[in-house]
């Protein structure tokens, strides 16, 4: 199964560490099975910066991309139908669980819109809110246990030339001011990365 192509700014930048690279089944329908190859990169530089500033060592920011395969292959005209009827609902159902598995809580969907990806494709983008809840910290910490740091998360789903894709990520929108960049900077970088997935 083919890995998704991720932007060089992610896989060639030392701040990003590949933390997941796996294939898995997304859905089975009466006419086809849909599998995905997913890669997840974590911003280790941000993790280390926040840990140094607060004593809290946890996942704060990540980017993922998945390239899906439909078996048996369908005609390119059928792919958008499968994306709408099967891929999109399966991705929406799985994404909140993925966020929880990465340590986020209070996950809720906050809306959706469309954005351009690639040259002339459009993706449906789902926006989520969540929090990182600070647990017990050994040593000195500037964030008290129980503090909830807000996080924004995005999931994009689209199809290009008969191949479905999903991509997205999450980043803090609050927290220790000197350790965290403005949320707009993180959001812009995430959407730039999504647009280059292929």
Tab-separated table of N, CA and C in Angstrom, residues 55 105 128:
chain	number	residue	atom	x	y	z
A	55	UNK	N	7.344	21.807	32.963
A	55	UNK	CA	7.490	20.514	33.633
A	55	UNK	C	6.517	19.479	33.105
A	105	UNK	N	-8.723	15.437	25.753
A	105	UNK	CA	-10.023	15.155	26.360
A	105	UNK	C	-10.999	16.262	25.968
A	128	UNK	N	-12.487	20.705	15.368
A	128	UNK	CA	-12.765	20.147	16.691
A	128	UNK	C	-12.092	20.996	17.760
